[in-house]
Amino acid sequence: MNEISRSFRSWYIYGTELLTSRGIRDAETDAWILLEYAANISKSFYFMHMHDPMDKSDANLYYDLLKHRAAHIPVQYLTGEAFFYGNTFHVTPDVLIPRQDTEVLVEQAEDRLMPGMHILDMCTGSGCILLSLVKGHSVTGVGCDISKAALDVAEKNRQRLGIKKSQVSWIQSDLFDAVGGSFDMIVSNPPYIPTAVIDELDPEVKNHEPKTALDGLEDGLFYESGIAETARQYLNPNGWLLVEIGYDQGEAMKKILQNAGYEQVQIIKDLSGNDRVAAGIWR
């Protein structure tokens, strides 16, 4: 490691400049997040002690983290944490990083929640959608994913959020293959990016997030349409299906849901005005 001034401020400046030089978006923010993580400090501590020397072991860790972030490894995978819908979730490269866009799905589902509902979260990943819905509500749920490693992450998040085991269970399944029972609501953030578009994504996404959770095959609608078709067999009367969709998939998904017999079909946009959630009720 090169000899660099060892104060917190000098390390932070170095980190910001390094990440900026490697084309990292929000380099200043990421440099701070990694400094906060490596040295276990708060902003108030930093401003009071910015000219103090940084502990050598903390500095070594920070330097190592910066090198990995400069290689476009997502900062959430480096810290093992991602903030979503008011809670901090454990994440690993086995799961998609929870995103603010997906909070629209949670908000729409939450608006339709009623006490006693039983929910299925298809393609649960980190469990962030299901756990956000169960936390603070008198409902139960099942999270389903093809990946055992993802379900292990989801279980850690259940424990982290203090949600009782009686409220949530996990099933390893290729879509509905191993799912039984019926549900009052089915939610899903399935793979919906067309295969041809994957290579156009940021390096953080295409090179590090699980491709099986991104690739929606030729037109991106393969899993969304399959879930819409099969979910009818598992929804109770007046049960809701809510699916996260791509920014330009609203019209296609509206037709898919209507043709499958869903009623009150809606396409909800996110704060940027893009299609984000398709919703329909099964009578």
PDB file of C-alpha atoms in Angstrom:
ATOM      1  CA  MET A   1       0.000   0.000   0.000  1.00  0.00           C
ATOM      2  CA  ASN A   2       1.322   3.422  -0.928  1.00  0.00           C
ATOM      3  CA  GLU A   3       2.178   5.885   1.819  1.00  0.00           C
ATOM      4  CA  ILE A   4      -0.836   8.149   2.006  1.00  0.00           C
ATOM      5  CA  SER A   5      -1.590  10.633   4.774  1.00  0.00           C
ATOM      6  CA  ARG A   6      -3.354   8.632   7.425  1.00  0.00           C
ATOM      7  CA  SER A   7      -6.003  11.088   8.614  1.00  0.00           C
ATOM      8  CA  PHE A   8      -9.672  10.229   8.114  1.00  0.00           C
ATOM      9  CA  ARG A   9     -10.052  13.232   5.831  1.00  0.00           C
ATOM     10  CA  SER A  10      -7.074  12.314   3.668  1.00  0.00           C
ATOM     11  CA  TRP A  11      -8.329   8.758   3.293  1.00  0.00           C
ATOM     12  CA  TYR A  12     -11.773  10.007   2.349  1.00  0.00           C
ATOM     13  CA  ILE A  13     -10.337  12.370  -0.264  1.00  0.00           C
ATOM     14  CA  TYR A  14      -8.162   9.577  -1.616  1.00  0.00           C
ATOM     15  CA  GLY A  15     -11.141   7.211  -1.809  1.00  0.00           C
ATOM     16  CA  THR A  16     -13.315   9.755  -3.607  1.00  0.00           C
ATOM     17  CA  GLU A  17     -10.607  10.543  -6.139  1.00  0.00           C
ATOM     18  CA  LEU A  18      -9.829   6.872  -6.773  1.00  0.00           C
ATOM     19  CA  LEU A  19     -13.450   5.922  -7.381  1.00  0.00           C
ATOM     20  CA  THR A  20     -14.026   8.985  -9.535  1.00  0.00           C
ATOM     21  CA  SER A  21     -11.031   8.068 -11.687  1.00  0.00           C
ATOM     22  CA  ARG A  22     -12.502   4.591 -12.241  1.00  0.00           C
ATOM     23  CA  GLY A  23     -15.828   5.954 -13.442  1.00  0.00           C
ATOM     24  CA  ILE A  24     -17.824   5.037 -10.343  1.00  0.00           C
ATOM     25  CA  ARG A  25     -21.132   6.859 -10.120  1.00  0.00           C
ATOM     26  CA  ASP A  26     -21.687   8.571  -6.774  1.00  0.00           C
ATOM     27  CA  ALA A  27     -17.995   8.118  -5.986  1.00  0.00           C
ATOM     28  CA  GLU A  28     -18.140  10.527  -3.055  1.00  0.00           C
ATOM     29  CA  THR A  29     -21.098   8.719  -1.490  1.00  0.00           C
ATOM     30  CA  ASP A  30     -19.557   5.273  -1.940  1.00  0.00           C
ATOM     31  CA  ALA A  31     -16.215   6.441  -0.572  1.00  0.00           C
ATOM     32  CA  TRP A  32     -18.027   7.640   2.530  1.00  0.00           C
ATOM     33  CA  ILE A  33     -20.100   4.448   2.954  1.00  0.00           C
ATOM     34  CA  LEU A  34     -16.958   2.334   2.801  1.00  0.00           C
ATOM     35  CA  LEU A  35     -15.101   4.628   5.214  1.00  0.00           C
ATOM     36  CA  GLU A  36     -18.006   4.483   7.639  1.00  0.00           C
ATOM     37  CA  TYR A  37     -18.047   0.697   7.358  1.00  0.00           C
ATOM     38  CA  ALA A  38     -14.281   0.125   7.578  1.00  0.00           C
ATOM     39  CA  ALA A  39     -13.685   2.459  10.530  1.00  0.00           C
ATOM     40  CA  ASN A  40     -17.099   1.981  12.179  1.00  0.00           C
ATOM     41  CA  ILE A  41     -17.647   5.725  12.509  1.00  0.00           C
ATOM     42  CA  SER A  42     -20.535   8.152  12.120  1.00  0.00           C
ATOM     43  CA  LYS A  43     -20.570  11.461  10.274  1.00  0.00           C
ATOM     44  CA  SER A  44     -20.574  13.373  13.537  1.00  0.00           C
ATOM     45  CA  PHE A  45     -17.467  11.464  14.653  1.00  0.00           C
ATOM     46  CA  TYR A  46     -15.820  12.153  11.322  1.00  0.00           C
ATOM     47  CA  PHE A  47     -16.368  15.902  11.483  1.00  0.00           C
ATOM     48  CA  MET A  48     -14.987  16.018  15.027  1.00  0.00           C
ATOM     49  CA  HIS A  49     -11.976  13.820  14.243  1.00  0.00           C
ATOM     50  CA  MET A  50     -11.324  14.217  10.523  1.00  0.00           C
ATOM     51  CA  HIS A  51      -7.704  15.246  11.061  1.00  0.00           C
ATOM     52  CA  ASP A  52      -6.968  12.405  13.486  1.00  0.00           C
ATOM     53  CA  PRO A  53      -4.959   9.440  12.218  1.00  0.00           C
ATOM     54  CA  MET A  54      -6.957   6.443  11.091  1.00  0.00           C
ATOM     55  CA  ASP A  55      -6.243   3.125  12.766  1.00  0.00           C
ATOM     56  CA  LYS A  56      -3.849   1.118  10.604  1.00  0.00           C
ATOM     57  CA  SER A  57      -6.034  -2.001  10.414  1.00  0.00           C
ATOM     58  CA  ASP A  58      -9.071   0.123   9.531  1.00  0.00           C
ATOM     59  CA  ALA A  59      -7.031   1.916   6.878  1.00  0.00           C
ATOM     60  CA  ASN A  60      -5.903  -1.383   5.369  1.00  0.00           C
ATOM     61  CA  LEU A  61      -9.504  -2.595   5.249  1.00  0.00           C
ATOM     62  CA  TYR A  62     -10.644   0.672   3.667  1.00  0.00           C
ATOM     63  CA  TYR A  63      -7.917   0.484   1.037  1.00  0.00           C
ATOM     64  CA  ASP A  64      -8.938  -3.078   0.176  1.00  0.00           C
ATOM     65  CA  LEU A  65     -12.609  -2.135  -0.065  1.00  0.00           C
ATOM     66  CA  LEU A  66     -11.787   0.798  -2.322  1.00  0.00           C
ATOM     67  CA  LYS A  67      -9.886  -1.492  -4.700  1.00  0.00           C
ATOM     68  CA  HIS A  68     -12.879  -3.793  -4.954  1.00  0.00           C
ATOM     69  CA  ARG A  69     -15.315  -0.915  -5.467  1.00  0.00           C
ATOM     70  CA  ALA A  70     -12.983   0.533  -8.130  1.00  0.00           C
ATOM     71  CA  ALA A  71     -13.400  -2.817  -9.908  1.00  0.00           C
ATOM     72  CA  HIS A  72     -17.165  -2.089  -9.971  1.00  0.00           C
ATOM     73  CA  ILE A  73     -18.161  -4.565  -7.282  1.00  0.00           C
ATOM     74  CA  PRO A  74     -21.366  -3.077  -5.799  1.00  0.00           C
ATOM     75  CA  VAL A  75     -20.862  -1.304  -2.497  1.00  0.00           C
ATOM     76  CA  GLN A  76     -23.758  -3.287  -0.985  1.00  0.00           C
ATOM     77  CA  TYR A  77     -21.932  -6.554  -1.608  1.00  0.00           C
ATOM     78  CA  LEU A  78     -18.819  -5.134   0.036  1.00  0.00           C
ATOM     79  CA  THR A  79     -20.640  -4.044   3.192  1.00  0.00           C
ATOM     80  CA  GLY A  80     -23.170  -6.877   3.090  1.00  0.00           C
ATOM     81  CA  GLU A  81     -26.061  -4.471   3.604  1.00  0.00           C
ATOM     82  CA  ALA A  82     -28.705  -2.659   1.575  1.00  0.00           C
ATOM     83  CA  PHE A  83     -31.362  -0.215   2.764  1.00  0.00           C
ATOM     84  CA  PHE A  84     -34.905  -0.928   1.610  1.00  0.00           C
ATOM     85  CA  TYR A  85     -38.324   0.329   2.710  1.00  0.00           C
ATOM     86  CA  GLY A  86     -37.091   1.616   6.053  1.00  0.00           C
ATOM     87  CA  ASN A  87     -34.989  -1.416   6.990  1.00  0.00           C
ATOM     88  CA  THR A  88     -31.445  -2.632   6.418  1.00  0.00           C
ATOM     89  CA  PHE A  89     -31.205  -6.025   4.738  1.00  0.00           C
ATOM     90  CA  HIS A  90     -28.323  -8.473   4.542  1.00  0.00           C
ATOM     91  CA  VAL A  91     -27.238  -9.079   0.934  1.00  0.00           C
ATOM     92  CA  THR A  92     -24.703 -11.281  -0.810  1.00  0.00           C
ATOM     93  CA  PRO A  93     -23.897 -11.878  -4.501  1.00  0.00           C
ATOM     94  CA  ASP A  94     -26.492 -14.687  -4.347  1.00  0.00           C
ATOM     95  CA  VAL A  95     -29.339 -12.139  -4.364  1.00  0.00           C
ATOM     96  CA  LEU A  96     -30.323  -9.023  -6.233  1.00  0.00           C
ATOM     97  CA  ILE A  97     -29.612  -5.807  -4.386  1.00  0.00           C
ATOM     98  CA  PRO A  98     -32.940  -4.322  -3.216  1.00  0.00           C
ATOM     99  CA  ARG A  99     -33.741  -1.156  -5.139  1.00  0.00           C
ATOM    100  CA  GLN A 100     -35.911   1.859  -4.517  1.00  0.00           C
ATOM    101  CA  ASP A 101     -37.981   1.036  -7.625  1.00  0.00           C
ATOM    102  CA  THR A 102     -39.162  -2.162  -5.944  1.00  0.00           C
ATOM    103  CA  GLU A 103     -40.554  -0.138  -3.045  1.00  0.00           C
ATOM    104  CA  VAL A 104     -43.418   0.774  -5.411  1.00  0.00           C
ATOM    105  CA  LEU A 105     -44.386  -2.907  -5.463  1.00  0.00           C
ATOM    106  CA  VAL A 106     -44.335  -3.053  -1.666  1.00  0.00           C
ATOM    107  CA  GLU A 107     -46.395   0.144  -1.386  1.00  0.00           C
ATOM    108  CA  GLN A 108     -49.026  -1.159  -3.801  1.00  0.00           C
ATOM    109  CA  ALA A 109     -49.220  -4.504  -2.011  1.00  0.00           C
ATOM    110  CA  GLU A 110     -49.400  -2.805   1.377  1.00  0.00           C
ATOM    111  CA  ASP A 111     -52.343  -0.697   0.186  1.00  0.00           C
ATOM    112  CA  ARG A 112     -54.239  -3.934  -0.503  1.00  0.00           C
ATOM    113  CA  LEU A 113     -53.261  -5.804   2.677  1.00  0.00           C
ATOM    114  CA  MET A 114     -55.919  -6.916   5.121  1.00  0.00           C
ATOM    115  CA  PRO A 115     -55.385  -8.650   8.501  1.00  0.00           C
ATOM    116  CA  GLY A 116     -55.131 -12.406   8.206  1.00  0.00           C
ATOM    117  CA  MET A 117     -53.943 -12.459   4.601  1.00  0.00           C
ATOM    118  CA  HIS A 118     -51.577 -15.214   3.462  1.00  0.00           C
ATOM    119  CA  ILE A 119     -49.007 -13.993   0.905  1.00  0.00           C
ATOM    120  CA  LEU A 120     -46.730 -15.739  -1.582  1.00  0.00           C
ATOM    121  CA  ASP A 121     -43.577 -13.933  -2.702  1.00  0.00           C
ATOM    122  CA  MET A 122     -42.380 -15.596  -5.904  1.00  0.00           C
ATOM    123  CA  CYS A 123     -38.650 -15.145  -6.657  1.00  0.00           C
ATOM    124  CA  THR A 124     -38.134 -13.815  -3.137  1.00  0.00           C
ATOM    125  CA  GLY A 125     -34.334 -13.368  -3.283  1.00  0.00           C
ATOM    126  CA  SER A 126     -33.268 -11.517  -0.135  1.00  0.00           C
ATOM    127  CA  GLY A 127     -36.844 -11.675   1.135  1.00  0.00           C
ATOM    128  CA  CYS A 128     -37.047  -7.889   1.226  1.00  0.00           C
ATOM    129  CA  ILE A 129     -40.529  -7.687  -0.356  1.00  0.00           C
ATOM    130  CA  LEU A 130     -42.219 -10.326   1.773  1.00  0.00           C
ATOM    131  CA  LEU A 131     -40.519  -9.307   5.013  1.00  0.00           C
ATOM    132  CA  SER A 132     -41.397  -5.643   4.423  1.00  0.00           C
ATOM    133  CA  LEU A 133     -45.047  -6.660   4.051  1.00  0.00           C
ATOM    134  CA  VAL A 134     -45.141  -9.014   7.029  1.00  0.00           C
ATOM    135  CA  LYS A 135     -43.310  -6.676   9.411  1.00  0.00           C
ATOM    136  CA  GLY A 136     -45.848  -4.644  11.358  1.00  0.00           C
ATOM    137  CA  HIS A 137     -48.887  -6.360   9.809  1.00  0.00           C
ATOM    138  CA  SER A 138     -51.061  -9.245  10.986  1.00  0.00           C
ATOM    139  CA  VAL A 139     -50.329 -11.366   7.922  1.00  0.00           C
ATOM    140  CA  THR A 140     -48.314 -14.473   7.091  1.00  0.00           C
ATOM    141  CA  GLY A 141     -46.288 -15.358   4.055  1.00  0.00           C
ATOM    142  CA  VAL A 142     -44.230 -17.818   2.059  1.00  0.00           C
ATOM    143  CA  GLY A 143     -41.111 -16.826   0.142  1.00  0.00           C
ATOM    144  CA  CYS A 144     -40.191 -18.974  -2.859  1.00  0.00           C
ATOM    145  CA  ASP A 145     -36.937 -19.049  -4.820  1.00  0.00           C
ATOM    146  CA  ILE A 146     -35.051 -21.519  -6.991  1.00  0.00           C
ATOM    147  CA  SER A 147     -31.813 -20.659  -5.163  1.00  0.00           C
ATOM    148  CA  LYS A 148     -31.078 -22.270  -1.789  1.00  0.00           C
ATOM    149  CA  ALA A 149     -28.355 -19.677  -1.206  1.00  0.00           C
ATOM    150  CA  ALA A 150     -30.876 -16.881  -1.712  1.00  0.00           C
ATOM    151  CA  LEU A 151     -33.273 -18.494   0.769  1.00  0.00           C
ATOM    152  CA  ASP A 152     -30.463 -18.653   3.334  1.00  0.00           C
ATOM    153  CA  VAL A 153     -30.032 -14.889   2.922  1.00  0.00           C
ATOM    154  CA  ALA A 154     -33.802 -14.388   3.270  1.00  0.00           C
ATOM    155  CA  GLU A 155     -33.841 -16.386   6.505  1.00  0.00           C
ATOM    156  CA  LYS A 156     -31.030 -14.263   7.928  1.00  0.00           C
ATOM    157  CA  ASN A 157     -33.093 -11.204   7.095  1.00  0.00           C
ATOM    158  CA  ARG A 158     -36.125 -12.661   8.865  1.00  0.00           C
ATOM    159  CA  GLN A 159     -34.009 -13.043  11.967  1.00  0.00           C
ATOM    160  CA  ARG A 160     -32.479  -9.585  11.515  1.00  0.00           C
ATOM    161  CA  LEU A 161     -35.915  -7.952  11.383  1.00  0.00           C
ATOM    162  CA  GLY A 162     -37.171  -9.930  14.369  1.00  0.00           C
ATOM    163  CA  ILE A 163     -40.053 -11.534  12.472  1.00  0.00           C
ATOM    164  CA  LYS A 164     -41.408 -14.724  14.022  1.00  0.00           C
ATOM    165  CA  LYS A 165     -40.863 -18.055  12.261  1.00  0.00           C
ATOM    166  CA  SER A 166     -44.604 -18.653  12.533  1.00  0.00           C
ATOM    167  CA  GLN A 167     -45.194 -15.682  10.213  1.00  0.00           C
ATOM    168  CA  VAL A 168     -42.827 -16.580   7.374  1.00  0.00           C
ATOM    169  CA  SER A 169     -41.589 -19.769   5.730  1.00  0.00           C
ATOM    170  CA  TRP A 170     -39.343 -20.422   2.744  1.00  0.00           C
ATOM    171  CA  ILE A 171     -39.672 -22.893  -0.146  1.00  0.00           C
ATOM    172  CA  GLN A 172     -37.010 -23.810  -2.677  1.00  0.00           C
ATOM    173  CA  SER A 173     -38.864 -24.162  -5.946  1.00  0.00           C
ATOM    174  CA  ASP A 174     -38.567 -23.511  -9.658  1.00  0.00           C
ATOM    175  CA  LEU A 175     -41.458 -21.057  -9.828  1.00  0.00           C
ATOM    176  CA  PHE A 176     -44.600 -22.904  -8.626  1.00  0.00           C
ATOM    177  CA  ASP A 177     -43.241 -26.451  -8.950  1.00  0.00           C
ATOM    178  CA  ALA A 178     -42.989 -27.103  -5.189  1.00  0.00           C
ATOM    179  CA  VAL A 179     -45.612 -24.604  -4.020  1.00  0.00           C
ATOM    180  CA  GLY A 180     -48.774 -25.847  -2.343  1.00  0.00           C
ATOM    181  CA  GLY A 181     -51.810 -24.251  -0.765  1.00  0.00           C
ATOM    182  CA  SER A 182     -53.596 -21.054  -1.645  1.00  0.00           C
ATOM    183  CA  PHE A 183     -52.916 -17.380  -1.076  1.00  0.00           C
ATOM    184  CA  ASP A 184     -54.761 -14.087  -0.729  1.00  0.00           C
ATOM    185  CA  MET A 185     -51.990 -12.214  -2.495  1.00  0.00           C
ATOM    186  CA  ILE A 186     -49.084 -13.155  -4.735  1.00  0.00           C
ATOM    187  CA  VAL A 187     -46.263 -10.672  -5.250  1.00  0.00           C
ATOM    188  CA  SER A 188     -43.191 -11.074  -7.417  1.00  0.00           C
ATOM    189  CA  ASN A 189     -40.143  -9.266  -8.725  1.00  0.00           C
ATOM    190  CA  PRO A 190     -39.180 -11.831 -11.377  1.00  0.00           C
ATOM    191  CA  PRO A 191     -36.419 -11.615 -13.990  1.00  0.00           C
ATOM    192  CA  TYR A 192     -37.758  -9.197 -16.615  1.00  0.00           C
ATOM    193  CA  ILE A 193     -34.788  -7.796 -18.539  1.00  0.00           C
ATOM    194  CA  PRO A 194     -34.588  -9.027 -22.161  1.00  0.00           C
ATOM    195  CA  THR A 195     -31.527 -11.192 -22.737  1.00  0.00           C
ATOM    196  CA  ALA A 196     -30.158  -8.867 -25.423  1.00  0.00           C
ATOM    197  CA  VAL A 197     -30.202  -5.945 -22.979  1.00  0.00           C
ATOM    198  CA  ILE A 198     -28.172  -7.634 -20.222  1.00  0.00           C
ATOM    199  CA  ASP A 199     -24.830  -6.675 -21.775  1.00  0.00           C
ATOM    200  CA  GLU A 200     -25.915  -3.018 -21.861  1.00  0.00           C
ATOM    201  CA  LEU A 201     -26.353  -2.841 -18.103  1.00  0.00           C
ATOM    202  CA  ASP A 202     -23.856  -1.192 -15.755  1.00  0.00           C
ATOM    203  CA  PRO A 203     -20.837  -3.396 -14.893  1.00  0.00           C
ATOM    204  CA  GLU A 204     -22.023  -3.556 -11.283  1.00  0.00           C
ATOM    205  CA  VAL A 205     -25.200  -5.284 -12.437  1.00  0.00           C
ATOM    206  CA  LYS A 206     -24.208  -7.431 -15.402  1.00  0.00           C
ATOM    207  CA  ASN A 207     -20.923  -8.660 -13.914  1.00  0.00           C
ATOM    208  CA  HIS A 208     -21.858  -9.124 -10.264  1.00  0.00           C
ATOM    209  CA  GLU A 209     -25.584  -9.547  -9.632  1.00  0.00           C
ATOM    210  CA  PRO A 210     -27.056 -13.034 -10.234  1.00  0.00           C
ATOM    211  CA  LYS A 211     -27.953 -13.318 -13.912  1.00  0.00           C
ATOM    212  CA  THR A 212     -30.722 -15.804 -13.182  1.00  0.00           C
ATOM    213  CA  ALA A 213     -32.505 -13.032 -11.285  1.00  0.00           C
ATOM    214  CA  LEU A 214     -32.132 -10.572 -14.184  1.00  0.00           C
ATOM    215  CA  ASP A 215     -32.629 -12.438 -17.455  1.00  0.00           C
ATOM    216  CA  GLY A 216     -36.272 -12.451 -18.560  1.00  0.00           C
ATOM    217  CA  LEU A 217     -35.334 -14.203 -21.827  1.00  0.00           C
ATOM    218  CA  GLU A 218     -36.159 -12.951 -25.315  1.00  0.00           C
ATOM    219  CA  ASP A 219     -38.680 -10.175 -24.646  1.00  0.00           C
ATOM    220  CA  GLY A 220     -38.366 -10.038 -20.859  1.00  0.00           C
ATOM    221  CA  LEU A 221     -41.949 -11.217 -20.377  1.00  0.00           C
ATOM    222  CA  PHE A 222     -41.362 -14.980 -20.082  1.00  0.00           C
ATOM    223  CA  TYR A 223     -41.512 -15.204 -16.279  1.00  0.00           C
ATOM    224  CA  GLU A 224     -44.064 -12.425 -15.820  1.00  0.00           C
ATOM    225  CA  SER A 225     -46.538 -14.046 -18.200  1.00  0.00           C
ATOM    226  CA  GLY A 226     -45.888 -17.503 -16.739  1.00  0.00           C
ATOM    227  CA  ILE A 227     -46.491 -16.277 -13.215  1.00  0.00           C
ATOM    228  CA  ALA A 228     -49.683 -14.496 -14.290  1.00  0.00           C
ATOM    229  CA  GLU A 229     -50.971 -17.669 -15.920  1.00  0.00           C
ATOM    230  CA  THR A 230     -50.132 -20.070 -13.098  1.00  0.00           C
ATOM    231  CA  ALA A 231     -50.936 -17.794 -10.155  1.00  0.00           C
ATOM    232  CA  ARG A 232     -54.645 -18.204 -10.888  1.00  0.00           C
ATOM    233  CA  GLN A 233     -54.450 -21.767  -9.556  1.00  0.00           C
ATOM    234  CA  TYR A 234     -53.085 -20.548  -6.216  1.00  0.00           C
ATOM    235  CA  LEU A 235     -55.071 -17.380  -5.587  1.00  0.00           C
ATOM    236  CA  ASN A 236     -58.127 -17.397  -3.372  1.00  0.00           C
ATOM    237  CA  PRO A 237     -61.222 -15.626  -4.725  1.00  0.00           C
ATOM    238  CA  ASN A 238     -60.602 -11.870  -4.747  1.00  0.00           C
ATOM    239  CA  GLY A 239     -56.877 -12.512  -4.411  1.00  0.00           C
ATOM    240  CA  TRP A 240     -54.391  -9.985  -5.773  1.00  0.00           C
ATOM    241  CA  LEU A 241     -51.444 -10.538  -8.089  1.00  0.00           C
ATOM    242  CA  LEU A 242     -48.799  -7.799  -8.159  1.00  0.00           C
ATOM    243  CA  VAL A 243     -45.716  -8.098 -10.350  1.00  0.00           C
ATOM    244  CA  GLU A 244     -42.797  -5.742 -10.858  1.00  0.00           C
ATOM    245  CA  ILE A 245     -42.271  -5.030 -14.563  1.00  0.00           C
ATOM    246  CA  GLY A 246     -39.829  -3.276 -16.863  1.00  0.00           C
ATOM    247  CA  TYR A 247     -40.120   0.406 -17.697  1.00  0.00           C
ATOM    248  CA  ASP A 248     -41.761  -0.261 -21.073  1.00  0.00           C
ATOM    249  CA  GLN A 249     -43.731  -3.449 -20.368  1.00  0.00           C
ATOM    250  CA  GLY A 250     -46.953  -1.920 -19.047  1.00  0.00           C
ATOM    251  CA  GLU A 251     -49.149  -2.307 -22.117  1.00  0.00           C
ATOM    252  CA  ALA A 252     -47.971  -5.855 -22.773  1.00  0.00           C
ATOM    253  CA  MET A 253     -48.545  -6.916 -19.158  1.00  0.00           C
ATOM    254  CA  LYS A 254     -51.950  -5.257 -19.066  1.00  0.00           C
ATOM    255  CA  LYS A 255     -53.041  -7.392 -22.016  1.00  0.00           C
ATOM    256  CA  ILE A 256     -51.499 -10.527 -20.467  1.00  0.00           C
ATOM    257  CA  LEU A 257     -53.417 -10.031 -17.215  1.00  0.00           C
ATOM    258  CA  GLN A 258     -56.683  -9.171 -18.941  1.00  0.00           C
ATOM    259  CA  ASN A 259     -56.435 -12.139 -21.301  1.00  0.00           C
ATOM    260  CA  ALA A 260     -55.755 -14.399 -18.304  1.00  0.00           C
ATOM    261  CA  GLY A 261     -59.010 -13.244 -16.718  1.00  0.00           C
ATOM    262  CA  TYR A 262     -57.780 -10.831 -14.057  1.00  0.00           C
ATOM    263  CA  GLU A 263     -59.989  -7.863 -13.248  1.00  0.00           C
ATOM    264  CA  GLN A 264     -59.266  -4.306 -12.081  1.00  0.00           C
ATOM    265  CA  VAL A 265     -55.986  -4.507 -13.974  1.00  0.00           C
ATOM    266  CA  GLN A 266     -53.700  -1.562 -13.289  1.00  0.00           C
ATOM    267  CA  ILE A 267     -50.252  -0.488 -14.420  1.00  0.00           C
ATOM    268  CA  ILE A 268     -48.608   1.650 -11.736  1.00  0.00           C
ATOM    269  CA  LYS A 269     -45.711   3.942 -12.540  1.00  0.00           C
ATOM    270  CA  ASP A 270     -42.725   4.781 -10.361  1.00  0.00           C
ATOM    271  CA  LEU A 271     -41.580   8.250  -9.343  1.00  0.00           C
ATOM    272  CA  SER A 272     -39.732   8.610 -12.652  1.00  0.00           C
ATOM    273  CA  GLY A 273     -42.921   8.001 -14.601  1.00  0.00           C
ATOM    274  CA  ASN A 274     -41.895   4.549 -15.817  1.00  0.00           C
ATOM    275  CA  ASP A 275     -44.075   1.425 -15.770  1.00  0.00           C
ATOM    276  CA  ARG A 276     -43.187  -0.417 -12.579  1.00  0.00           C
ATOM    277  CA  VAL A 277     -45.991  -2.637 -11.233  1.00  0.00           C
ATOM    278  CA  ALA A 278     -48.775  -4.635 -12.882  1.00  0.00           C
ATOM    279  CA  ALA A 279     -51.696  -5.520 -10.612  1.00  0.00           C
ATOM    280  CA  GLY A 280     -54.910  -7.465 -11.041  1.00  0.00           C
ATOM    281  CA  ILE A 281     -57.499  -9.260  -8.930  1.00  0.00           C
ATOM    282  CA  TRP A 282     -58.598 -12.855  -9.449  1.00  0.00           C
ATOM    283  CA  ARG A 283     -62.283 -13.458  -8.863  1.00  0.00           C
TER     284      ARG A 283
END
